[in-house]
CSV table of C-alpha atoms and ligand atoms in Angstrom, one decimal:
chain,number,residue,atom,x,y,z
A,29,MET,CA,7.9,15.2,9.7
A,30,TYR,CA,4.7,13.1,9.3
A,31,ASN,CA,1.1,13.9,10.2
A,32,LEU,CA,1.9,11.6,13.2
A,33,THR,CA,4.2,14.2,14.8
A,34,GLY,CA,2.9,14.6,18.3
A,35,ARG,CA,-0.3,12.8,18.1
A,36,ARG,CA,-1.4,10.7,20.8
A,37,ILE,CA,-2.0,7.1,19.5
A,38,VAL,CA,-3.6,4.4,21.7
A,39,LEU,CA,-2.1,1.1,20.5
A,40,GLY,CA,-4.6,-1.7,21.7
A,41,VAL,CA,-2.9,-5.2,21.4
A,42,ALA,CA,-5.1,-8.4,21.5
A,43,GLY,CA,-3.9,-12.1,22.1
A,44,SER,CA,-2.9,-13.3,18.9
A,45,ILE,CA,0.5,-14.7,17.9
A,46,ALA,CA,0.5,-11.7,15.9
A,47,ALA,CA,1.3,-9.5,18.6
A,48,TYR,CA,4.8,-9.6,18.5
A,49,LYS,CA,4.3,-7.8,15.4
A,50,ALA,CA,2.5,-4.8,17.4
A,51,VAL,CA,6.1,-4.2,19.0
A,52,ASP,CA,7.3,-3.4,15.6
A,53,LEU,CA,4.0,-1.1,15.0
A,54,ALA,CA,4.9,0.8,18.4
A,55,SER,CA,8.4,1.3,17.5
A,56,GLN,CA,7.8,2.6,13.6
A,57,LEU,CA,5.1,4.8,15.1
A,58,THR,CA,7.1,6.4,18.0
A,59,GLN,CA,10.1,6.6,15.3
A,60,MET,CA,7.4,8.6,12.9
A,61,GLY,CA,7.0,10.9,16.1
A,62,ALA,CA,3.9,9.8,17.6
A,63,ARG,CA,3.6,9.5,21.3
A,64,VAL,CA,2.2,5.9,21.7
A,65,ASP,CA,0.5,4.6,24.7
A,66,THR,CA,-0.1,1.0,24.6
A,67,VAL,CA,-2.8,-1.4,26.1
A,68,LEU,CA,-2.7,-5.0,26.2
A,69,THR,CA,-5.6,-7.6,27.0
A,70,GLU,CA,-4.8,-10.1,29.6
A,71,ALA,CA,-4.4,-12.6,26.6
A,72,ALA,CA,-2.1,-10.3,24.6
A,73,GLY,CA,0.0,-10.4,28.0
A,74,ARG,CA,0.7,-13.9,27.3
A,75,PHE,CA,2.2,-13.3,24.0
A,76,VAL,CA,4.1,-10.4,24.6
A,77,THR,CA,4.8,-8.4,27.8
A,78,PRO,CA,4.4,-4.2,28.3
A,79,LEU,CA,7.8,-3.9,28.9
A,80,SER,CA,8.5,-4.7,25.3
A,81,PHE,CA,6.1,-1.4,24.5
A,82,THR,CA,7.8,0.9,26.7
A,83,SER,CA,11.2,-0.2,25.6
A,84,VAL,CA,10.5,0.9,22.3
A,85,THR,CA,7.8,3.8,22.8
A,86,GLY,CA,9.7,5.3,26.1
A,87,ARG,CA,5.7,5.5,27.4
A,88,PRO,CA,3.5,3.4,29.7
A,89,ALA,CA,2.1,0.4,28.8
A,90,TYR,CA,-0.9,-0.8,30.6
A,91,THR,CA,-3.0,-4.2,31.0
A,92,ASP,CA,-5.2,-4.3,33.9
A,93,MET,CA,-7.5,-1.3,34.2
A,94,PHE,CA,-7.8,-1.5,38.1
A,95,ALA,CA,-4.0,-1.5,38.9
A,96,ALA,CA,-3.8,1.4,36.5
A,97,SER,CA,-6.8,3.4,38.5
A,98,GLU,CA,-4.6,2.9,41.5
A,99,THR,CA,-2.0,4.9,40.5
A,100,ALA,CA,-4.2,7.6,39.0
A,101,PRO,CA,-8.0,7.2,39.4
A,102,GLU,CA,-9.0,8.4,36.3
A,103,LEU,CA,-6.6,7.0,34.2
A,104,HIS,CA,-9.0,4.2,32.6
A,105,VAL,CA,-10.9,6.7,31.1
A,106,GLN,CA,-8.1,9.1,30.2
A,107,LEU,CA,-6.3,7.4,27.8
A,108,GLY,CA,-9.9,7.1,25.7
A,109,HIS,CA,-10.4,10.8,26.1
A,110,GLN,CA,-6.9,12.0,25.2
A,111,ALA,CA,-6.4,9.9,22.5
A,112,GLU,CA,-6.1,11.2,18.9
A,113,LEU,CA,-6.6,7.9,17.1
A,114,VAL,CA,-6.9,4.5,18.6
A,115,LEU,CA,-5.2,1.5,16.6
A,116,VAL,CA,-6.4,-2.0,17.6
A,117,ALA,CA,-3.5,-4.4,16.2
A,118,PRO,CA,-3.9,-7.4,16.3
A,119,ALA,CA,-7.6,-7.3,16.8
A,120,THR,CA,-8.7,-10.9,17.7
A,121,ALA,CA,-12.3,-11.9,17.5
A,122,THR,CA,-13.1,-11.7,21.1
A,123,THR,CA,-11.8,-7.9,21.0
A,124,LEU,CA,-14.0,-7.1,17.9
A,125,ALA,CA,-17.0,-8.4,19.7
A,126,ARG,CA,-16.3,-6.3,22.5
A,127,LEU,CA,-15.7,-3.1,20.4
A,128,ALA,CA,-18.7,-4.0,18.3
A,129,LEU,CA,-21.1,-4.3,21.2
A,130,GLY,CA,-19.7,-1.8,23.3
A,131,MET,CA,-18.6,-3.6,26.3
A,132,ALA,CA,-16.0,-2.3,28.7
A,133,GLU,CA,-14.9,-5.4,30.2
A,134,ASP,CA,-11.0,-4.7,29.9
A,135,LEU,CA,-8.9,-1.5,29.5
A,136,LEU,CA,-8.6,-1.9,25.9
A,137,SER,CA,-12.6,-2.1,24.9
A,138,LEU,CA,-13.2,0.7,27.8
A,139,THR,CA,-10.7,3.1,26.1
A,140,ALA,CA,-12.4,2.2,22.5
A,141,LEU,CA,-15.9,3.1,24.0
A,142,CYS,CA,-14.8,6.4,25.8
A,143,THR,CA,-12.9,8.0,22.7
A,144,ARG,CA,-14.5,10.1,20.1
A,145,ALA,CA,-11.0,9.4,18.3
A,146,PRO,CA,-10.9,7.8,14.9
A,147,LEU,CA,-10.6,4.0,15.5
A,148,VAL,CA,-8.5,1.7,13.1
A,149,VAL,CA,-8.9,-1.9,13.6
A,150,CYS,CA,-6.5,-4.7,12.1
A,151,PRO,CA,-7.9,-8.3,12.4
A,152,ALA,CA,-5.9,-11.4,12.8
A,153,MET,CA,-7.0,-14.7,13.7
A,154,ASP,CA,-7.6,-18.2,12.5
A,155,ALA,CA,-9.9,-18.1,8.9
A,156,TYR,CA,-12.7,-20.0,10.3
A,157,MET,CA,-13.0,-17.3,12.9
A,158,TRP,CA,-12.9,-14.8,10.7
A,159,GLU,CA,-15.2,-16.0,8.4
A,160,HIS,CA,-17.9,-16.9,10.9
A,161,PRO,CA,-21.2,-14.8,10.5
A,162,ALA,CA,-20.6,-13.7,14.1
A,163,THR,CA,-17.2,-12.1,13.2
A,164,GLN,CA,-18.6,-10.9,10.0
A,165,ASP,CA,-21.5,-9.1,11.8
A,166,ASN,CA,-19.1,-7.4,14.3
A,167,VAL,CA,-16.9,-6.0,11.4
A,168,ALA,CA,-19.8,-4.8,9.6
A,169,ARG,CA,-20.7,-3.0,12.6
A,170,LEU,CA,-17.9,-1.4,13.2
A,171,ARG,CA,-17.3,-0.2,9.5
A,172,GLN,CA,-20.9,1.0,9.8
A,173,ARG,CA,-19.8,3.1,12.9
A,174,GLY,CA,-16.8,4.6,10.7
A,175,ALA,CA,-14.2,2.5,11.9
A,176,LEU,CA,-11.3,1.6,9.5
A,177,VAL,CA,-10.9,-2.2,9.4
A,178,VAL,CA,-7.8,-2.8,7.6
A,179,GLY,CA,-7.0,-6.5,6.5
A,180,PRO,CA,-6.8,-9.3,7.2
A,181,GLU,CA,-4.8,-10.7,4.4
A,182,VAL,CA,-4.8,-14.0,3.0
A,183,GLY,CA,-1.7,-16.1,3.8
A,184,ARG,CA,-0.3,-18.9,5.6
A,185,LEU,CA,-1.7,-18.8,9.4
A,186,ALA,CA,-0.3,-20.0,12.6
A,187,SER,CA,-2.6,-23.1,12.2
A,188,GLY,CA,-0.6,-24.1,9.1
A,189,HIS,CA,-3.8,-23.5,7.1
A,190,VAL,CA,-3.8,-20.9,4.3
A,191,GLY,CA,-6.7,-18.3,4.1
A,192,PRO,CA,-7.8,-14.8,5.4
A,193,GLY,CA,-6.4,-14.1,8.6
A,194,ARG,CA,-3.0,-12.6,8.7
A,195,LEU,CA,-2.5,-9.1,10.1
A,196,ALA,CA,-2.1,-6.7,7.5
A,197,GLU,CA,1.5,-5.7,6.3
A,198,ARG,CA,3.3,-3.1,8.6
A,199,GLU,CA,3.1,-0.7,5.5
A,200,THR,CA,-0.3,-0.9,5.0
A,201,ILE,CA,-1.4,-0.3,8.5
A,202,LEU,CA,0.9,2.5,9.2
A,203,GLY,CA,-0.6,3.9,5.7
A,204,ALA,CA,-4.1,3.5,7.2
A,205,VAL,CA,-3.3,5.5,10.5
A,206,ARG,CA,-1.8,8.3,8.5
A,207,HIS,CA,-4.9,8.3,6.3
A,208,ALA,CA,-7.2,8.1,9.1
A,209,LEU,CA,-5.4,11.1,10.7
A,210,GLY,CA,-5.8,13.1,7.9
A,211,GLN,CA,-9.4,12.6,7.3
A,212,ARG,CA,-10.1,14.0,11.0
A,213,TYR,CA,-7.2,16.5,11.3
A,214,GLY,CA,-5.8,17.2,7.9
A,215,ASP,CA,-5.6,20.7,6.2
A,216,LEU,CA,-6.4,19.6,2.9
A,217,GLN,CA,-9.7,17.9,3.9
A,218,GLY,CA,-12.2,18.1,0.8
A,219,LYS,CA,-9.7,19.0,-1.8
A,220,ARG,CA,-9.2,16.6,-4.4
A,221,ILE,CA,-5.7,16.6,-5.7
A,222,VAL,CA,-4.5,14.5,-8.9
A,223,VAL,CA,-0.9,13.3,-8.7
A,224,THR,CA,1.3,12.0,-11.6
A,225,ALA,CA,4.3,9.5,-11.0
A,226,GLY,CA,6.8,7.4,-12.6
A,227,GLY,CA,8.5,7.2,-16.1
A,228,THR,CA,6.0,6.4,-19.1
A,229,GLN,CA,7.1,3.6,-21.7
A,230,GLU,CA,6.3,3.7,-25.1
A,231,PRO,CA,6.5,0.6,-26.7
A,232,ILE,CA,8.7,-0.5,-29.7
A,233,ASP,CA,7.4,-3.6,-30.0
A,234,PRO,CA,5.6,-6.0,-27.4
A,235,VAL,CA,8.9,-6.6,-25.2
A,236,ARG,CA,10.6,-3.2,-25.8
A,237,TYR,CA,9.7,0.2,-25.0
A,238,VAL,CA,11.6,3.7,-24.7
A,239,GLY,CA,11.8,4.7,-21.2
A,240,ASN,CA,13.7,6.7,-18.6
A,241,HIS,CA,15.0,6.5,-15.3
A,242,SER,CA,12.0,7.9,-13.1
A,243,SER,CA,11.7,5.8,-10.0
A,244,GLY,CA,7.9,7.4,-9.2
A,245,LYS,CA,9.5,8.2,-5.5
A,246,MET,CA,8.7,11.7,-5.8
A,247,GLY,CA,5.0,11.5,-7.5
A,248,TYR,CA,4.5,8.8,-4.8
A,249,ALA,CA,5.7,11.0,-2.0
A,250,VAL,CA,3.2,14.0,-3.1
A,251,ALA,CA,0.4,11.5,-3.1
A,252,GLU,CA,1.3,10.3,0.3
A,253,ALA,CA,1.6,13.6,1.7
A,254,GLY,CA,-1.9,14.7,0.2
A,255,ARG,CA,-3.6,11.7,1.9
A,256,ASP,CA,-1.7,12.4,5.0
A,257,ARG,CA,-3.0,15.7,5.0
A,258,GLY,CA,-6.9,14.9,4.2
A,259,ALA,CA,-6.8,15.4,0.9
A,260,GLN,CA,-8.8,12.7,-2.0
A,261,VAL,CA,-5.7,11.8,-4.1
A,262,THR,CA,-6.0,10.2,-7.4
A,263,LEU,CA,-2.4,8.8,-8.4
A,264,VAL,CA,-2.1,8.4,-12.0
A,265,THR,CA,1.2,6.2,-12.4
A,266,ALA,CA,3.3,4.7,-15.1
A,267,PRO,CA,4.9,1.4,-13.9
A,268,THR,CA,7.1,1.7,-11.1
A,269,ALA,CA,8.4,-1.0,-8.4
A,270,LEU,CA,6.5,0.9,-5.6
A,271,PRO,CA,3.7,-0.5,-3.7
A,272,ASP,CA,0.2,1.4,-3.8
A,273,PRO,CA,-0.4,3.6,-1.1
A,274,TYR,CA,-3.0,3.0,1.4
A,275,GLY,CA,-6.2,5.5,0.8
A,276,VAL,CA,-5.2,6.7,-2.7
A,277,GLN,CA,-6.9,5.9,-5.7
A,278,VAL,CA,-4.5,4.5,-8.2
A,279,VAL,CA,-4.9,4.5,-11.7
A,280,ARG,CA,-2.2,2.7,-13.5
A,281,VAL,CA,-1.0,3.9,-17.3
A,282,ARG,CA,1.9,3.1,-19.4
A,283,THR,CA,2.2,5.4,-21.8
A,284,ALA,CA,2.0,9.4,-22.5
A,285,CYS,CA,-1.3,9.1,-24.2
A,286,GLU,CA,-2.7,7.0,-21.7
A,287,MET,CA,-1.4,9.3,-19.1
A,288,ARG,CA,-3.0,12.2,-20.9
A,289,ASP,CA,-6.3,10.5,-21.3
A,290,ALA,CA,-6.4,9.4,-17.5
A,291,VAL,CA,-5.3,13.0,-16.4
A,292,LEU,CA,-7.8,14.9,-18.0
A,293,GLU,CA,-10.5,12.6,-16.9
A,294,ALA,CA,-9.5,12.9,-13.0
A,295,CYS,CA,-8.8,16.6,-13.5
A,296,ARG,CA,-12.4,17.3,-14.3
A,297,ASP,CA,-13.4,17.7,-10.7
A,298,ALA,CA,-10.0,18.0,-9.3
A,299,HIS,CA,-8.9,21.4,-7.4
A,300,ALA,CA,-4.9,20.7,-8.1
A,301,LEU,CA,-2.6,18.7,-10.3
A,302,VAL,CA,1.0,17.7,-9.5
A,303,MET,CA,2.7,16.4,-12.6
A,304,ALA,CA,5.6,14.7,-10.9
A,305,ALA,CA,5.8,12.0,-13.9
A,306,ALA,CA,8.5,11.9,-16.3
A,307,VAL,CA,6.7,11.9,-19.5
A,308,ALA,CA,8.2,10.7,-22.7
A,309,ASP,CA,8.4,13.5,-25.2
A,310,PHE,CA,8.4,11.3,-28.2
A,311,ARG,CA,7.3,7.9,-29.0
A,312,PRO,CA,8.1,5.3,-31.6
A,313,ALA,CA,5.9,6.1,-34.9
A,314,VAL,CA,4.8,2.6,-35.0
A,315,SER,CA,5.0,0.0,-32.4
A,316,ALA,CA,5.8,-3.4,-34.1
A,317,PRO,CA,2.9,-5.8,-33.5
A,318,GLN,CA,5.3,-8.7,-33.2
A,319,LYS,CA,9.0,-8.8,-31.6
A,320,ILE,CA,11.4,-7.3,-34.0
A,321,LYS,CA,13.9,-9.7,-34.8
A,322,ARG,CA,17.6,-9.3,-35.1
A,323,GLY,CA,17.7,-10.8,-38.4
A,324,THR,CA,21.1,-9.9,-40.1
A,325,ALA,CA,20.6,-6.1,-40.3
A,326,GLU,CA,23.5,-3.9,-39.0
A,327,ALA,CA,21.6,-0.9,-37.9
A,328,LEU,CA,17.8,-0.3,-36.7
A,329,THR,CA,16.4,3.2,-37.0
A,330,LEU,CA,13.5,4.0,-34.8
A,331,GLU,CA,11.2,6.8,-35.9
A,332,LEU,CA,10.1,9.1,-33.0
A,333,VAL,CA,6.8,11.4,-33.0
A,334,ARG,CA,5.8,14.0,-30.6
A,335,ASN,CA,3.8,12.9,-27.5
A,336,PRO,CA,1.0,15.4,-26.4
A,337,ASP,CA,2.1,17.8,-23.5
A,338,ILE,CA,0.0,16.9,-20.8
A,339,LEU,CA,0.1,20.3,-19.0
A,340,GLY,CA,0.1,22.2,-22.1
A,341,GLU,CA,-3.2,20.4,-22.8
A,342,LEU,CA,-4.7,21.8,-19.5
A,343,LYS,CA,-4.2,25.3,-20.0
A,344,ASP,CA,-7.8,26.7,-20.4
A,345,VAL,CA,-9.0,24.9,-17.2
A,346,GLU,CA,-10.2,27.5,-15.4
A,347,GLY,CA,-9.3,27.4,-11.1
A,348,LEU,CA,-7.3,24.2,-11.2
A,349,VAL,CA,-3.8,24.6,-9.4
A,350,LYS,CA,-1.1,23.2,-11.6
A,351,VAL,CA,2.2,22.3,-10.5
A,352,GLY,CA,4.9,20.9,-13.0
A,353,PHE,CA,8.5,19.4,-12.0
A,354,ALA,CA,11.6,20.2,-14.0
A,355,ALA,CA,14.2,17.8,-13.7
A,356,GLU,CA,17.2,19.7,-15.3
A,357,THR,CA,20.9,19.2,-16.1
A,358,GLN,CA,21.8,22.8,-17.1
A,359,ASP,CA,20.4,26.2,-16.7
A,360,LEU,CA,17.9,24.9,-13.8
A,361,VAL,CA,16.4,28.2,-12.9
A,362,ALA,CA,16.1,29.7,-16.5
A,363,ASN,CA,14.9,26.5,-17.8
A,364,ALA,CA,12.1,26.1,-15.2
A,365,GLU,CA,11.2,29.5,-15.6
A,366,LYS,CA,10.5,28.9,-19.3
A,367,LYS,CA,8.6,25.9,-18.6
A,368,LEU,CA,6.2,27.5,-16.0
A,369,ARG,CA,5.6,30.3,-18.5
A,370,GLU,CA,4.7,28.3,-21.6
A,371,LYS,CA,3.0,25.7,-19.8
A,372,ASP,CA,1.1,28.4,-17.7
A,373,LEU,CA,1.7,27.0,-14.3
A,374,ASP,CA,1.3,28.2,-11.0
A,375,LEU,CA,4.2,26.5,-9.3
A,376,ILE,CA,7.2,24.5,-11.0
A,377,VAL,CA,9.4,22.6,-8.9
A,378,ALA,CA,13.1,22.6,-10.4
A,379,ASN,CA,15.6,20.1,-9.7
A,380,ASP,CA,19.1,19.5,-11.3
A,381,VAL,CA,19.2,15.7,-11.5
A,382,THR,CA,22.9,15.7,-11.6
A,383,ALA,CA,23.4,17.0,-8.0
A,384,PRO,CA,24.0,14.7,-5.5
A,385,GLY,CA,21.3,13.2,-3.6
A,386,SER,CA,19.1,15.0,-6.0
A,387,GLY,CA,19.2,12.3,-8.9
A,388,PHE,CA,16.8,9.6,-10.1
A,389,GLY,CA,15.9,6.8,-7.8
A,390,ALA,CA,17.0,8.8,-4.8
A,391,ASP,CA,15.3,9.2,-1.4
A,392,THR,CA,16.4,12.8,-1.1
A,393,ASN,CA,16.0,16.0,-3.4
A,394,LYS,CA,17.1,19.4,-3.6
A,395,VAL,CA,14.7,21.8,-5.3
A,396,VAL,CA,14.1,25.4,-5.6
A,397,ILE,CA,10.3,26.3,-6.1
A,398,LEU,CA,9.2,29.0,-8.5
A,399,ASP,CA,5.9,30.7,-8.6
A,400,ARG,CA,4.3,33.1,-11.1
A,401,SER,CA,5.5,36.2,-9.3
A,402,GLY,CA,8.9,35.1,-10.1
A,403,LYS,CA,9.6,34.2,-6.2
A,404,ARG,CA,12.2,31.8,-5.7
A,405,GLU,CA,12.3,29.0,-2.7
A,406,GLU,CA,15.2,27.5,-2.7
A,407,LEU,CA,15.2,24.2,-0.3
A,408,PRO,CA,17.9,22.3,1.3
A,409,ILE,CA,18.4,18.8,0.4
A,410,MET,CA,16.0,16.8,2.0
A,411,GLY,CA,13.7,13.7,1.7
A,412,LYS,CA,11.2,13.2,-1.1
A,413,TYR,CA,8.4,13.4,1.5
A,414,GLU,CA,9.3,16.7,3.0
A,415,VAL,CA,10.0,18.3,-0.3
A,416,ALA,CA,6.2,16.9,-1.0
A,417,TRP,CA,4.9,18.6,2.1
A,418,HIS,CA,6.7,21.9,1.2
A,419,VAL,CA,5.1,21.7,-2.2
A,420,LEU,CA,1.4,20.9,-0.8
A,421,ASP,CA,2.2,23.9,1.9
A,422,ARG,CA,2.1,26.2,-1.4
A,423,VAL,CA,-0.6,24.7,-3.0
A,424,ALA,CA,-2.6,25.2,0.3
A,425,GLY,CA,-1.8,28.6,0.0
A,426,LEU,CA,-3.1,28.9,-3.5
A,427,LEU,CA,-6.3,26.8,-2.8
A,428,GLU,CA,-7.0,29.1,0.2
A,429,GLY,CA,-6.5,32.2,-2.3
A,430,ARG,CA,-8.7,31.1,-4.8
A,431,LYS,CA,-11.7,30.3,-2.4
A,432,THR,CA,-14.4,33.0,-3.2
B,12,LIG,N1,5.1,17.3,-18.9
B,12,LIG,C1,3.8,17.0,-19.4
B,12,LIG,N2,3.6,16.4,-20.7
B,12,LIG,C2,4.9,16.2,-21.5
B,12,LIG,C3,6.0,16.4,-21.0
B,12,LIG,C4,6.0,16.8,-19.6
B,12,LIG,O1,2.9,17.2,-18.8
B,12,LIG,N3,4.5,15.7,-22.8
B,12,LIG,C5,5.3,17.6,-17.8
B,12,LIG,C6,6.1,17.1,-16.7
B,12,LIG,O2,5.5,16.1,-15.9
B,12,LIG,C7,6.6,18.0,-15.7
B,12,LIG,C8,6.9,19.2,-16.7
B,12,LIG,O3,6.0,19.1,-17.8
B,12,LIG,O4,5.6,18.6,-14.8
B,12,LIG,C9,8.1,19.8,-17.1
B,12,LIG,O5,8.7,18.3,-17.7
B,12,LIG,P1,9.9,18.3,-18.7
B,12,LIG,O6,10.2,16.5,-19.2
B,12,LIG,O7,10.9,18.8,-17.7
B,12,LIG,O8,9.7,19.2,-19.8
B,12,LIG,P2,9.5,19.4,-21.3
B,12,LIG,O9,8.3,20.2,-21.5
B,12,LIG,O10,9.4,18.0,-21.7
B,12,LIG,O11,10.7,20.0,-21.8
B,12,LIG,P3,12.0,19.3,-21.9
B,12,LIG,O12,12.3,17.9,-22.3
B,12,LIG,O13,12.4,20.1,-23.6
B,12,LIG,O14,13.3,19.7,-21.0
């Protein structure tokens, strides 16, 4: 389940050595549910074949606009008319120039000209070509017209030089596609959502901290699902090993106190807050300025003091939809209901962290969603992204109800 499901995407491939990476992109987009039609420039056909794309998409791949017209006379314009998103990856300097100037010299540039769908372009070329004012002017024009330009990244290029010109990473491109689709078709457009993730770290000294097992995956999944549905998402995250999701504003924090400050700030003009972070309830009373040495001590006693309850501090914020998470090891529903009441939440997502497939770091979760009215929605075990989607369905319903 992604916002790509059933979407008609035209993948334009231009003639760069990075063209081979487009086969993987086509495969990923297809696996995420999109219907991908590929259009290759003549130069792209020197690096990869239409058959490579047809093999992974199960759909036609085109190169020649005249040959295409022989089988279906309107095809040369139909691709553009029917597309819901046009992704050009890799985009060479020549293709960028054609797109910027509105030339329709080949099927790819023609398709980009006769579509009204969002355009995502991912440049890949030699660094000198990328940095040339001609290319920079073309890119600026495309941006000005609303195209999303993703990359290029700095790295080792085919020429052996190191510089800007590498095709953006696969995850970045897929994130940009989902972001662009959300901006055009999402049901949470115009909504500002704050999401927290990860486990806070409370310093003992400069090298040690009190922490927990949260991986951050659930919160990141909520942030991505919000983005995919068109919301403007701010992700306040404690340290995690996860990459920044494309199109999400990421605010990095470490401690519960830092998270509190960042969340209060971000919630000032937000419509909803989803607190998926595992916030430490206590922190060391003092954080030693220098590393604590082992010395000859047989024991070390840490004094812990209470951290602020972030959700508790937002009780008086009017109109904000508040969602909490309750990770429990016993009495799941009773404990979650108590938190829902005490923290004055609209929803609480409860999960038993000892259940199989539900623990910290897992890619799946099995949750029960409870609301103020006492209704319980028990979901089967599913991917964290799917859980996030269900939670946002409920948030969308609450936001709809709050419209006056
Ligand atoms: N939470 C918070 N501030 C805290 C602790 C928790 O905002 N200082 C939020 C969490 O992000 C989560 C919800 O409150 O959405 C419930 O967190 P949990 O740790 O389960 O609740 P606690 O109130 O800490 O209760 P307990 O530790 O006793 O289970």
